[in-house]
C-alpha cells in the first residue's frame, strides 16, 4: 500500500535534516581519522588544550582557523608516534602553559593550586575559634546554675 | 579585634584584586616561551618568486625583524605605516612572513599599500606559524645575529612602543653583533 502523502513528506524532512547535520559536522572538522580509537584520543587531547584565539574554548570546541590548524597539528603528531605528554609538551614549547587547561604545578601556579586549601584551613581555624568562644560563653552561663 | 578583622580582610582582598586588575597584562597577550630560544628551522618560498626557497639560516648574520602579516588582517594595515617607517630608517632589515594568505591577495596588498619588506616569505598553511607560536597577526619577532629570538611584539606595532620598547633593544642587538 502506498504511504499517505503526509508521511512521505515527514520522512523526507527528517532525511533532509539529518543530511544537514552531517554536513555541519563535516564542515566543523574536516580531519579524517583512521579509526574510532584515533578519533577518540584526538578528541580527548584537544578537549584539554586551549584555543588561543578564543581563550574560553578548548581546541575541540572552537571553530577558529587557528584551532583547526592545531587540531590538525595534534593529529599529525599522534601519527608521528608521540605520546600524549609529548604532544602537550610540543604545544607548550610554542604557546606556553597557557595552552593547557590543566595548569602545571610550578612556582607561578602554586597559589592557584593551594590557595583554596589555604582559605579552607583559615576558615576552619576561624570556625574552631568561634565555636570555642561560644562554648566558653555557654559554660560561663551554665556553670553558676550547677 | 573582632570588629576590625573583617575590615582588615576586606581591605586585604580589595588591595589584592585591585593590584591584579592594574597589573594584569592585556588579556589577549600570551607570553611567548620562545624568547631566548633559537628561531625554529624552516624552508619557505618567496612571495615574489615562488620558485625560490629561503631557509632559516639564510636570514642570519645580523639582527632582523620578522613581521607576521596577512592581507586579511586589519591590524596589519594599522601597523603598516610604522613598519614602513622602520624599514625605511635602514636600522635593521624587516622581513615579512605572509601568514595563511593567498599569494595573489598578498601581492595585491603590497602593491596597494607599499612593500616595506626586504624579503617576504610565505607560510600558506600556517605550519611555521605554529612553530613560532603565532596565534594571530600581526606579530613581530626580533631576532639577533645568531638566530636567537630575543623579543616578540603581539598586535599592531605603534610608534610609541617602537621607540620605547623595541628600538632600544634593536640598538642593543646591533651592538652585540658588532662586538
PDB file of C-alpha atoms in Angstrom:
ATOM      1  CA  UNK A   1       0.000   0.000   0.000  1.00  0.00           C
ATOM      2  CA  UNK A   2       1.171   3.482  -0.712  1.00  0.00           C
ATOM      3  CA  UNK A   3       2.048   5.616   2.294  1.00  0.00           C
ATOM      4  CA  UNK A   4      -0.092   8.680   2.849  1.00  0.00           C
ATOM      5  CA  UNK A   5       1.450  11.740   1.243  1.00  0.00           C
ATOM      6  CA  UNK A   6       1.951  13.457   4.628  1.00  0.00           C
ATOM      7  CA  UNK A   7       4.094  10.585   5.963  1.00  0.00           C
ATOM      8  CA  UNK A   8       6.312  10.636   2.936  1.00  0.00           C
ATOM      9  CA  UNK A   9       6.709  14.344   3.412  1.00  0.00           C
ATOM     10  CA  UNK A  10       7.765  13.803   7.024  1.00  0.00           C
ATOM     11  CA  UNK A  11      10.295  11.122   6.153  1.00  0.00           C
ATOM     12  CA  UNK A  12      11.722  13.397   3.520  1.00  0.00           C
ATOM     13  CA  UNK A  13      12.032  16.251   6.001  1.00  0.00           C
ATOM     14  CA  UNK A  14      13.763  14.072   8.612  1.00  0.00           C
ATOM     15  CA  UNK A  15      16.194  12.793   5.977  1.00  0.00           C
ATOM     16  CA  UNK A  16      16.933  16.308   4.850  1.00  0.00           C
ATOM     17  CA  UNK A  17      17.588  17.468   8.436  1.00  0.00           C
ATOM     18  CA  UNK A  18      19.901  14.503   9.058  1.00  0.00           C
ATOM     19  CA  UNK A  19      21.828  15.294   5.899  1.00  0.00           C
ATOM     20  CA  UNK A  20      22.124  18.901   7.069  1.00  0.00           C
ATOM     21  CA  UNK A  21      23.559  17.801  10.441  1.00  0.00           C
ATOM     22  CA  UNK A  22      26.133  15.557   8.773  1.00  0.00           C
ATOM     23  CA  UNK A  23      27.190  18.364   6.509  1.00  0.00           C
ATOM     24  CA  UNK A  24      27.595  20.632   9.503  1.00  0.00           C
ATOM     25  CA  UNK A  25      29.722  18.075  11.365  1.00  0.00           C
ATOM     26  CA  UNK A  26      31.962  17.712   8.347  1.00  0.00           C
ATOM     27  CA  UNK A  27      32.253  21.456   7.944  1.00  0.00           C
ATOM     28  CA  UNK A  28      33.426  21.872  11.536  1.00  0.00           C
ATOM     29  CA  UNK A  29      36.113  19.202  11.422  1.00  0.00           C
ATOM     30  CA  UNK A  30      37.434  18.016   8.091  1.00  0.00           C
ATOM     31  CA  UNK A  31      40.020  15.769   9.760  1.00  0.00           C
ATOM     32  CA  UNK A  32      39.917  12.193   8.560  1.00  0.00           C
ATOM     33  CA  UNK A  33      40.536   9.655  11.294  1.00  0.00           C
ATOM     34  CA  UNK A  34      41.865   6.209  10.565  1.00  0.00           C
ATOM     35  CA  UNK A  35      39.967   4.567  13.409  1.00  0.00           C
ATOM     36  CA  UNK A  36      37.467   5.202  16.162  1.00  0.00           C
ATOM     37  CA  UNK A  37      40.266   4.914  18.729  1.00  0.00           C
ATOM     38  CA  UNK A  38      42.305   7.578  16.975  1.00  0.00           C
ATOM     39  CA  UNK A  39      39.298   9.882  16.797  1.00  0.00           C
ATOM     40  CA  UNK A  40      38.634   9.357  20.496  1.00  0.00           C
ATOM     41  CA  UNK A  41      42.208  10.006  21.552  1.00  0.00           C
ATOM     42  CA  UNK A  42      42.285  13.111  19.389  1.00  0.00           C
ATOM     43  CA  UNK A  43      39.040  14.329  20.925  1.00  0.00           C
ATOM     44  CA  UNK A  44      40.368  13.791  24.462  1.00  0.00           C
ATOM     45  CA  UNK A  45      43.616  15.601  23.746  1.00  0.00           C
ATOM     46  CA  UNK A  46      42.072  18.586  22.044  1.00  0.00           C
ATOM     47  CA  UNK A  47      39.456  18.918  24.776  1.00  0.00           C
ATOM     48  CA  UNK A  48      42.174  19.748  27.319  1.00  0.00           C
ATOM     49  CA  UNK A  49      44.052  22.163  25.079  1.00  0.00           C
ATOM     50  CA  UNK A  50      43.064  25.788  24.970  1.00  0.00           C
ATOM     51  CA  UNK A  51      42.200  27.640  21.801  1.00  0.00           C
ATOM     52  CA  UNK A  52      44.491  30.678  21.918  1.00  0.00           C
ATOM     53  CA  UNK A  53      42.329  32.973  19.851  1.00  0.00           C
ATOM     54  CA  UNK A  54      39.121  32.360  21.766  1.00  0.00           C
ATOM     55  CA  UNK A  55      40.576  31.705  25.181  1.00  0.00           C
ATOM     56  CA  UNK A  56      37.470  30.379  26.836  1.00  0.00           C
ATOM     57  CA  UNK A  57      37.129  27.484  24.442  1.00  0.00           C
ATOM     58  CA  UNK A  58      39.089  24.301  24.038  1.00  0.00           C
ATOM     59  CA  UNK A  59      40.586  23.253  20.735  1.00  0.00           C
ATOM     60  CA  UNK A  60      37.860  20.663  20.435  1.00  0.00           C
ATOM     61  CA  UNK A  61      35.103  23.248  20.827  1.00  0.00           C
ATOM     62  CA  UNK A  62      36.481  26.049  18.755  1.00  0.00           C
ATOM     63  CA  UNK A  63      35.843  26.781  15.129  1.00  0.00           C
ATOM     64  CA  UNK A  64      38.611  29.383  14.850  1.00  0.00           C
ATOM     65  CA  UNK A  65      41.071  28.822  11.989  1.00  0.00           C
ATOM     66  CA  UNK A  66      43.996  28.504  14.404  1.00  0.00           C
ATOM     67  CA  UNK A  67      42.106  25.872  16.398  1.00  0.00           C
ATOM     68  CA  UNK A  68      41.581  23.917  13.196  1.00  0.00           C
ATOM     69  CA  UNK A  69      45.289  24.175  12.416  1.00  0.00           C
ATOM     70  CA  UNK A  70      46.221  22.999  15.888  1.00  0.00           C
ATOM     71  CA  UNK A  71      43.779  20.092  15.740  1.00  0.00           C
ATOM     72  CA  UNK A  72      45.475  19.065  12.514  1.00  0.00           C
ATOM     73  CA  UNK A  73      48.871  19.506  14.205  1.00  0.00           C
ATOM     74  CA  UNK A  74      47.778  17.304  17.123  1.00  0.00           C
ATOM     75  CA  UNK A  75      46.669  14.594  14.675  1.00  0.00           C
ATOM     76  CA  UNK A  76      49.967  14.848  12.763  1.00  0.00           C
ATOM     77  CA  UNK A  77      51.918  14.457  15.994  1.00  0.00           C
ATOM     78  CA  UNK A  78      49.787  11.481  17.030  1.00  0.00           C
ATOM     79  CA  UNK A  79      50.589   9.816  13.726  1.00  0.00           C
ATOM     80  CA  UNK A  80      54.290  10.533  14.223  1.00  0.00           C
ATOM     81  CA  UNK A  81      54.017   8.291  17.268  1.00  0.00           C
ATOM     82  CA  UNK A  82      54.286  10.908  20.036  1.00  0.00           C
ATOM     83  CA  UNK A  83      52.523  10.097  23.276  1.00  0.00           C
ATOM     84  CA  UNK A  84      50.023  12.457  24.887  1.00  0.00           C
ATOM     85  CA  UNK A  85      52.578  14.095  27.154  1.00  0.00           C
ATOM     86  CA  UNK A  86      54.985  14.687  24.270  1.00  0.00           C
ATOM     87  CA  UNK A  87      52.201  16.304  22.265  1.00  0.00           C
ATOM     88  CA  UNK A  88      51.306  18.585  25.177  1.00  0.00           C
ATOM     89  CA  UNK A  89      54.999  19.488  25.610  1.00  0.00           C
ATOM     90  CA  UNK A  90      55.284  20.219  21.897  1.00  0.00           C
ATOM     91  CA  UNK A  91      52.469  22.763  22.108  1.00  0.00           C
ATOM     92  CA  UNK A  92      53.632  24.212  25.433  1.00  0.00           C
ATOM     93  CA  UNK A  93      57.061  24.863  23.881  1.00  0.00           C
ATOM     94  CA  UNK A  94      55.354  27.071  21.291  1.00  0.00           C
ATOM     95  CA  UNK A  95      52.370  28.535  23.105  1.00  0.00           C
ATOM     96  CA  UNK A  96      53.419  28.350  26.802  1.00  0.00           C
ATOM     97  CA  UNK A  97      51.477  26.746  29.649  1.00  0.00           C
ATOM     98  CA  UNK A  98      48.590  28.881  28.522  1.00  0.00           C
ATOM     99  CA  UNK A  99      47.639  26.233  26.001  1.00  0.00           C
ATOM    100  CA  UNK A 100      46.879  23.776  28.811  1.00  0.00           C
ATOM    101  CA  UNK A 101      43.526  23.853  30.531  1.00  0.00           C
ATOM    102  CA  UNK A 102      45.031  21.946  33.446  1.00  0.00           C
ATOM    103  CA  UNK A 103      47.790  24.244  34.691  1.00  0.00           C
ATOM    104  CA  UNK A 104      51.037  22.505  35.717  1.00  0.00           C
ATOM    105  CA  UNK A 105      52.296  22.780  39.279  1.00  0.00           C
ATOM    106  CA  UNK A 106      55.149  25.304  39.390  1.00  0.00           C
ATOM    107  CA  UNK A 107      56.221  28.457  41.207  1.00  0.00           C
ATOM    108  CA  UNK A 108      53.848  30.653  39.221  1.00  0.00           C
ATOM    109  CA  UNK A 109      50.808  28.470  39.825  1.00  0.00           C
ATOM    110  CA  UNK A 110      51.408  27.265  43.385  1.00  0.00           C
ATOM    111  CA  UNK A 111      48.961  29.798  44.801  1.00  0.00           C
ATOM    112  CA  UNK A 112      46.419  28.734  42.204  1.00  0.00           C
ATOM    113  CA  UNK A 113      46.730  25.129  43.274  1.00  0.00           C
ATOM    114  CA  UNK A 114      46.933  25.518  47.030  1.00  0.00           C
ATOM    115  CA  UNK A 115      45.207  28.878  47.562  1.00  0.00           C
ATOM    116  CA  UNK A 116      41.777  27.256  48.032  1.00  0.00           C
ATOM    117  CA  UNK A 117      43.262  24.811  50.546  1.00  0.00           C
ATOM    118  CA  UNK A 118      44.821  27.694  52.484  1.00  0.00           C
ATOM    119  CA  UNK A 119      41.499  29.532  52.529  1.00  0.00           C
ATOM    120  CA  UNK A 120      39.764  26.370  53.737  1.00  0.00           C
ATOM    121  CA  UNK A 121      42.278  25.955  56.568  1.00  0.00           C
ATOM    122  CA  UNK A 122      41.873  29.603  57.515  1.00  0.00           C
ATOM    123  CA  UNK A 123      38.092  29.237  57.543  1.00  0.00           C
ATOM    124  CA  UNK A 124      38.326  26.095  59.679  1.00  0.00           C
ATOM    125  CA  UNK A 125      40.624  27.835  62.148  1.00  0.00           C
ATOM    126  CA  UNK A 126      38.229  30.758  62.454  1.00  0.00           C
ATOM    127  CA  UNK A 127      35.294  28.402  62.841  1.00  0.00           C
ATOM    128  CA  UNK A 128      37.112  26.454  65.553  1.00  0.00           C
ATOM    129  CA  UNK A 129      37.904  29.643  67.426  1.00  0.00           C
ATOM    130  CA  UNK A 130      34.306  30.839  67.158  1.00  0.00           C
ATOM    131  CA  UNK A 131      32.974  27.543  68.482  1.00  0.00           C
ATOM    132  CA  UNK A 132      35.446  27.525  71.342  1.00  0.00           C
ATOM    133  CA  UNK A 133      34.434  31.030  72.312  1.00  0.00           C
ATOM    134  CA  UNK A 134      30.756  30.128  72.090  1.00  0.00           C
ATOM    135  CA  UNK A 135      31.380  27.159  74.382  1.00  0.00           C
ATOM    136  CA  UNK A 136      33.211  29.307  76.892  1.00  0.00           C
ATOM    137  CA  UNK A 137      30.287  31.734  76.906  1.00  0.00           C
ATOM    138  CA  UNK A 138      27.693  28.976  77.428  1.00  0.00           C
ATOM    139  CA  UNK A 139      29.930  27.332  80.020  1.00  0.00           C
ATOM    140  CA  UNK A 140      30.053  30.648  81.813  1.00  0.00           C
ATOM    141  CA  UNK A 141      26.264  30.855  81.819  1.00  0.00           C
ATOM    142  CA  UNK A 142      25.504  27.292  82.853  1.00  0.00           C
ATOM    143  CA  UNK A 143      28.247  26.911  85.430  1.00  0.00           C
ATOM    144  CA  UNK A 144      26.688  29.009  88.231  1.00  0.00           C
ATOM    145  CA  UNK A 145      23.438  27.034  87.955  1.00  0.00           C
ATOM    146  CA  UNK A 146      25.054  23.754  88.724  1.00  0.00           C
TER     147      UNK A 146
ATOM    148  CA  UNK B   1      39.777  42.827  67.287  1.00  0.00           C
ATOM    149  CA  UNK B   2      36.578  41.029  66.379  1.00  0.00           C
ATOM    150  CA  UNK B   3      35.194  44.062  64.596  1.00  0.00           C
ATOM    151  CA  UNK B   4      38.441  45.017  62.942  1.00  0.00           C
ATOM    152  CA  UNK B   5      39.257  41.598  61.498  1.00  0.00           C
ATOM    153  CA  UNK B   6      36.585  41.576  58.732  1.00  0.00           C
ATOM    154  CA  UNK B   7      37.605  45.068  57.720  1.00  0.00           C
ATOM    155  CA  UNK B   8      41.251  44.033  57.516  1.00  0.00           C
ATOM    156  CA  UNK B   9      40.306  41.020  55.430  1.00  0.00           C
ATOM    157  CA  UNK B  10      38.153  43.180  53.187  1.00  0.00           C
ATOM    158  CA  UNK B  11      40.899  45.755  52.660  1.00  0.00           C
ATOM    159  CA  UNK B  12      43.414  42.993  52.005  1.00  0.00           C
ATOM    160  CA  UNK B  13      41.204  41.323  49.420  1.00  0.00           C
ATOM    161  CA  UNK B  14      40.343  44.628  47.771  1.00  0.00           C
ATOM    162  CA  UNK B  15      44.040  45.534  47.527  1.00  0.00           C
ATOM    163  CA  UNK B  16      44.865  42.127  46.065  1.00  0.00           C
ATOM    164  CA  UNK B  17      42.142  42.338  43.438  1.00  0.00           C
ATOM    165  CA  UNK B  18      42.949  45.943  42.542  1.00  0.00           C
ATOM    166  CA  UNK B  19      46.605  45.059  42.084  1.00  0.00           C
ATOM    167  CA  UNK B  20      45.536  42.179  39.874  1.00  0.00           C
ATOM    168  CA  UNK B  21      43.410  44.472  37.741  1.00  0.00           C
ATOM    169  CA  UNK B  22      46.106  47.107  37.376  1.00  0.00           C
ATOM    170  CA  UNK B  23      48.990  44.751  36.733  1.00  0.00           C
ATOM    171  CA  UNK B  24      47.138  42.317  34.519  1.00  0.00           C
ATOM    172  CA  UNK B  25      48.645  42.180  31.058  1.00  0.00           C
ATOM    173  CA  UNK B  26      46.275  42.757  28.187  1.00  0.00           C
ATOM    174  CA  UNK B  27      44.006  39.738  28.151  1.00  0.00           C
ATOM    175  CA  UNK B  28      44.972  38.664  24.677  1.00  0.00           C
ATOM    176  CA  UNK B  29      48.731  38.758  25.329  1.00  0.00           C
ATOM    177  CA  UNK B  30      50.180  35.329  25.900  1.00  0.00           C
ATOM    178  CA  UNK B  31      53.825  35.286  26.930  1.00  0.00           C
ATOM    179  CA  UNK B  32      55.952  33.517  24.351  1.00  0.00           C
ATOM    180  CA  UNK B  33      58.083  30.648  25.632  1.00  0.00           C
ATOM    181  CA  UNK B  34      60.263  31.108  22.544  1.00  0.00           C
ATOM    182  CA  UNK B  35      62.042  34.206  23.849  1.00  0.00           C
ATOM    183  CA  UNK B  36      65.788  33.463  24.093  1.00  0.00           C
ATOM    184  CA  UNK B  37      65.278  30.285  22.086  1.00  0.00           C
ATOM    185  CA  UNK B  38      66.590  29.728  18.565  1.00  0.00           C
ATOM    186  CA  UNK B  39      64.363  30.685  15.673  1.00  0.00           C
ATOM    187  CA  UNK B  40      62.785  27.382  14.570  1.00  0.00           C
ATOM    188  CA  UNK B  41      64.058  25.848  11.387  1.00  0.00           C
ATOM    189  CA  UNK B  42      62.101  26.381   8.167  1.00  0.00           C
ATOM    190  CA  UNK B  43      62.376  26.487   4.418  1.00  0.00           C
ATOM    191  CA  UNK B  44      59.800  28.717   2.764  1.00  0.00           C
ATOM    192  CA  UNK B  45      59.030  30.038  -0.680  1.00  0.00           C
ATOM    193  CA  UNK B  46      59.437  33.692  -1.522  1.00  0.00           C
ATOM    194  CA  UNK B  47      56.295  35.691  -2.168  1.00  0.00           C
ATOM    195  CA  UNK B  48      57.713  37.458  -5.199  1.00  0.00           C
ATOM    196  CA  UNK B  49      59.418  34.391  -6.691  1.00  0.00           C
ATOM    197  CA  UNK B  50      57.643  31.192  -5.572  1.00  0.00           C
ATOM    198  CA  UNK B  51      60.239  29.008  -7.263  1.00  0.00           C
ATOM    199  CA  UNK B  52      62.913  30.279  -4.862  1.00  0.00           C
ATOM    200  CA  UNK B  53      63.166  28.889  -1.348  1.00  0.00           C
ATOM    201  CA  UNK B  54      64.696  30.637   1.629  1.00  0.00           C
ATOM    202  CA  UNK B  55      65.895  28.739   4.673  1.00  0.00           C
ATOM    203  CA  UNK B  56      66.135  29.990   8.236  1.00  0.00           C
ATOM    204  CA  UNK B  57      69.917  30.158   8.120  1.00  0.00           C
ATOM    205  CA  UNK B  58      69.851  32.387   5.033  1.00  0.00           C
ATOM    206  CA  UNK B  59      68.411  35.171   7.193  1.00  0.00           C
ATOM    207  CA  UNK B  60      71.041  35.063   9.943  1.00  0.00           C
ATOM    208  CA  UNK B  61      74.201  37.130  10.280  1.00  0.00           C
ATOM    209  CA  UNK B  62      72.685  40.351  11.540  1.00  0.00           C
ATOM    210  CA  UNK B  63      69.732  41.240  13.775  1.00  0.00           C
ATOM    211  CA  UNK B  64      66.428  41.483  11.941  1.00  0.00           C
ATOM    212  CA  UNK B  65      62.713  41.915  12.443  1.00  0.00           C
ATOM    213  CA  UNK B  66      60.311  39.238  11.282  1.00  0.00           C
ATOM    214  CA  UNK B  67      56.847  40.676  10.804  1.00  0.00           C
ATOM    215  CA  UNK B  68      53.982  38.181  10.565  1.00  0.00           C
ATOM    216  CA  UNK B  69      51.249  39.647   8.382  1.00  0.00           C
ATOM    217  CA  UNK B  70      48.394  38.768   6.065  1.00  0.00           C
ATOM    218  CA  UNK B  71      46.162  40.613   3.644  1.00  0.00           C
ATOM    219  CA  UNK B  72      43.096  39.505   5.621  1.00  0.00           C
ATOM    220  CA  UNK B  73      44.399  41.071   8.832  1.00  0.00           C
ATOM    221  CA  UNK B  74      43.097  44.559   9.666  1.00  0.00           C
ATOM    222  CA  UNK B  75      45.731  45.078  12.372  1.00  0.00           C
ATOM    223  CA  UNK B  76      48.416  44.598   9.749  1.00  0.00           C
ATOM    224  CA  UNK B  77      47.091  47.581   7.850  1.00  0.00           C
ATOM    225  CA  UNK B  78      47.072  49.606  11.075  1.00  0.00           C
ATOM    226  CA  UNK B  79      50.757  48.996  11.701  1.00  0.00           C
ATOM    227  CA  UNK B  80      51.819  49.152   8.066  1.00  0.00           C
ATOM    228  CA  UNK B  81      52.879  52.797   8.235  1.00  0.00           C
ATOM    229  CA  UNK B  82      55.013  52.083  11.303  1.00  0.00           C
ATOM    230  CA  UNK B  83      56.609  49.017   9.684  1.00  0.00           C
ATOM    231  CA  UNK B  84      57.326  51.116   6.591  1.00  0.00           C
ATOM    232  CA  UNK B  85      58.956  53.810   8.718  1.00  0.00           C
ATOM    233  CA  UNK B  86      61.163  51.261  10.486  1.00  0.00           C
ATOM    234  CA  UNK B  87      62.206  49.620   7.227  1.00  0.00           C
ATOM    235  CA  UNK B  88      62.927  52.989   5.615  1.00  0.00           C
ATOM    236  CA  UNK B  89      65.172  54.005   8.532  1.00  0.00           C
ATOM    237  CA  UNK B  90      67.533  51.218   7.472  1.00  0.00           C
ATOM    238  CA  UNK B  91      68.299  50.356  11.091  1.00  0.00           C
ATOM    239  CA  UNK B  92      67.541  46.647  10.662  1.00  0.00           C
ATOM    240  CA  UNK B  93      66.193  44.581   7.805  1.00  0.00           C
ATOM    241  CA  UNK B  94      62.491  43.842   8.104  1.00  0.00           C
ATOM    242  CA  UNK B  95      61.416  40.502   6.688  1.00  0.00           C
ATOM    243  CA  UNK B  96      57.785  39.644   6.151  1.00  0.00           C
ATOM    244  CA  UNK B  97      56.175  36.319   6.914  1.00  0.00           C
ATOM    245  CA  UNK B  98      52.982  36.170   4.907  1.00  0.00           C
ATOM    246  CA  UNK B  99      50.794  34.028   7.137  1.00  0.00           C
ATOM    247  CA  UNK B 100      47.954  31.835   5.845  1.00  0.00           C
ATOM    248  CA  UNK B 101      47.291  34.009   2.852  1.00  0.00           C
ATOM    249  CA  UNK B 102      46.618  33.705  -0.853  1.00  0.00           C
ATOM    250  CA  UNK B 103      49.623  34.666  -2.923  1.00  0.00           C
ATOM    251  CA  UNK B 104      47.574  36.899  -5.229  1.00  0.00           C
ATOM    252  CA  UNK B 105      45.880  38.656  -2.285  1.00  0.00           C
ATOM    253  CA  UNK B 106      49.217  39.240  -0.578  1.00  0.00           C
ATOM    254  CA  UNK B 107      50.798  40.653  -3.716  1.00  0.00           C
ATOM    255  CA  UNK B 108      47.852  42.941  -4.331  1.00  0.00           C
ATOM    256  CA  UNK B 109      48.035  44.146  -0.714  1.00  0.00           C
ATOM    257  CA  UNK B 110      51.713  45.061  -1.097  1.00  0.00           C
ATOM    258  CA  UNK B 111      51.061  46.875  -4.362  1.00  0.00           C
ATOM    259  CA  UNK B 112      48.190  48.788  -2.807  1.00  0.00           C
ATOM    260  CA  UNK B 113      49.869  49.796   0.472  1.00  0.00           C
ATOM    261  CA  UNK B 114      53.544  49.613  -0.478  1.00  0.00           C
ATOM    262  CA  UNK B 115      56.117  46.923   0.170  1.00  0.00           C
ATOM    263  CA  UNK B 116      58.432  47.724   3.081  1.00  0.00           C
ATOM    264  CA  UNK B 117      59.921  44.232   3.334  1.00  0.00           C
ATOM    265  CA  UNK B 118      63.445  43.347   2.323  1.00  0.00           C
ATOM    266  CA  UNK B 119      62.008  39.910   1.630  1.00  0.00           C
ATOM    267  CA  UNK B 120      58.661  38.244   2.167  1.00  0.00           C
ATOM    268  CA  UNK B 121      58.343  34.522   2.847  1.00  0.00           C
ATOM    269  CA  UNK B 122      55.076  32.643   2.539  1.00  0.00           C
ATOM    270  CA  UNK B 123      53.588  30.305   5.111  1.00  0.00           C
ATOM    271  CA  UNK B 124      50.351  29.360   3.323  1.00  0.00           C
ATOM    272  CA  UNK B 125      49.215  26.602   5.695  1.00  0.00           C
ATOM    273  CA  UNK B 126      50.479  28.248   8.891  1.00  0.00           C
ATOM    274  CA  UNK B 127      52.880  25.434   9.802  1.00  0.00           C
ATOM    275  CA  UNK B 128      55.820  27.740  10.520  1.00  0.00           C
ATOM    276  CA  UNK B 129      53.339  29.974  12.310  1.00  0.00           C
ATOM    277  CA  UNK B 130      52.619  27.131  14.730  1.00  0.00           C
ATOM    278  CA  UNK B 131      56.357  26.557  15.282  1.00  0.00           C
ATOM    279  CA  UNK B 132      56.697  30.258  16.040  1.00  0.00           C
ATOM    280  CA  UNK B 133      53.739  30.199  18.416  1.00  0.00           C
ATOM    281  CA  UNK B 134      51.826  32.653  16.264  1.00  0.00           C
ATOM    282  CA  UNK B 135      48.203  32.895  17.313  1.00  0.00           C
ATOM    283  CA  UNK B 136      47.145  35.937  15.365  1.00  0.00           C
ATOM    284  CA  UNK B 137      48.539  38.547  13.078  1.00  0.00           C
ATOM    285  CA  UNK B 138      50.255  40.897  13.273  1.00  0.00           C
ATOM    286  CA  UNK B 139      53.122  39.655  15.393  1.00  0.00           C
ATOM    287  CA  UNK B 140      56.677  40.928  15.185  1.00  0.00           C
ATOM    288  CA  UNK B 141      59.754  38.984  16.246  1.00  0.00           C
ATOM    289  CA  UNK B 142      63.176  40.470  16.879  1.00  0.00           C
ATOM    290  CA  UNK B 143      65.957  38.004  16.152  1.00  0.00           C
ATOM    291  CA  UNK B 144      69.627  38.527  16.915  1.00  0.00           C
ATOM    292  CA  UNK B 145      72.575  37.820  14.619  1.00  0.00           C
ATOM    293  CA  UNK B 146      72.967  34.282  15.966  1.00  0.00           C
ATOM    294  CA  UNK B 147      69.359  33.434  15.238  1.00  0.00           C
ATOM    295  CA  UNK B 148      68.011  33.686  18.791  1.00  0.00           C
ATOM    296  CA  UNK B 149      64.515  35.125  19.211  1.00  0.00           C
ATOM    297  CA  UNK B 150      65.008  37.988  21.650  1.00  0.00           C
ATOM    298  CA  UNK B 151      61.648  39.723  21.657  1.00  0.00           C
ATOM    299  CA  UNK B 152      58.122  39.361  20.403  1.00  0.00           C
ATOM    300  CA  UNK B 153      55.561  42.082  19.914  1.00  0.00           C
ATOM    301  CA  UNK B 154      51.951  40.998  19.626  1.00  0.00           C
ATOM    302  CA  UNK B 155      49.431  43.178  17.830  1.00  0.00           C
ATOM    303  CA  UNK B 156      49.835  46.252  15.625  1.00  0.00           C
ATOM    304  CA  UNK B 157      53.146  47.917  16.430  1.00  0.00           C
ATOM    305  CA  UNK B 158      52.734  51.604  17.201  1.00  0.00           C
ATOM    306  CA  UNK B 159      55.245  54.448  17.201  1.00  0.00           C
ATOM    307  CA  UNK B 160      55.342  54.760  20.990  1.00  0.00           C
ATOM    308  CA  UNK B 161      56.073  51.095  21.652  1.00  0.00           C
ATOM    309  CA  UNK B 162      58.611  51.026  18.846  1.00  0.00           C
ATOM    310  CA  UNK B 163      60.515  53.979  20.295  1.00  0.00           C
ATOM    311  CA  UNK B 164      60.257  52.991  23.943  1.00  0.00           C
ATOM    312  CA  UNK B 165      60.476  49.231  23.796  1.00  0.00           C
ATOM    313  CA  UNK B 166      61.658  47.766  20.530  1.00  0.00           C
ATOM    314  CA  UNK B 167      64.137  50.270  19.147  1.00  0.00           C
ATOM    315  CA  UNK B 168      66.392  50.287  22.246  1.00  0.00           C
ATOM    316  CA  UNK B 169      66.545  46.510  22.070  1.00  0.00           C
ATOM    317  CA  UNK B 170      67.379  46.648  18.349  1.00  0.00           C
ATOM    318  CA  UNK B 171      70.245  49.024  19.112  1.00  0.00           C
ATOM    319  CA  UNK B 172      71.472  46.694  21.833  1.00  0.00           C
ATOM    320  CA  UNK B 173      71.407  43.711  19.463  1.00  0.00           C
ATOM    321  CA  UNK B 174      73.272  45.697  16.816  1.00  0.00           C
ATOM    322  CA  UNK B 175      75.946  46.402  19.437  1.00  0.00           C
ATOM    323  CA  UNK B 176      76.105  42.739  20.378  1.00  0.00           C
ATOM    324  CA  UNK B 177      76.516  41.795  16.712  1.00  0.00           C
ATOM    325  CA  UNK B 178      79.423  44.213  16.325  1.00  0.00           C
ATOM    326  CA  UNK B 179      81.334  43.112  19.394  1.00  0.00           C
TER     327      UNK B 179
END
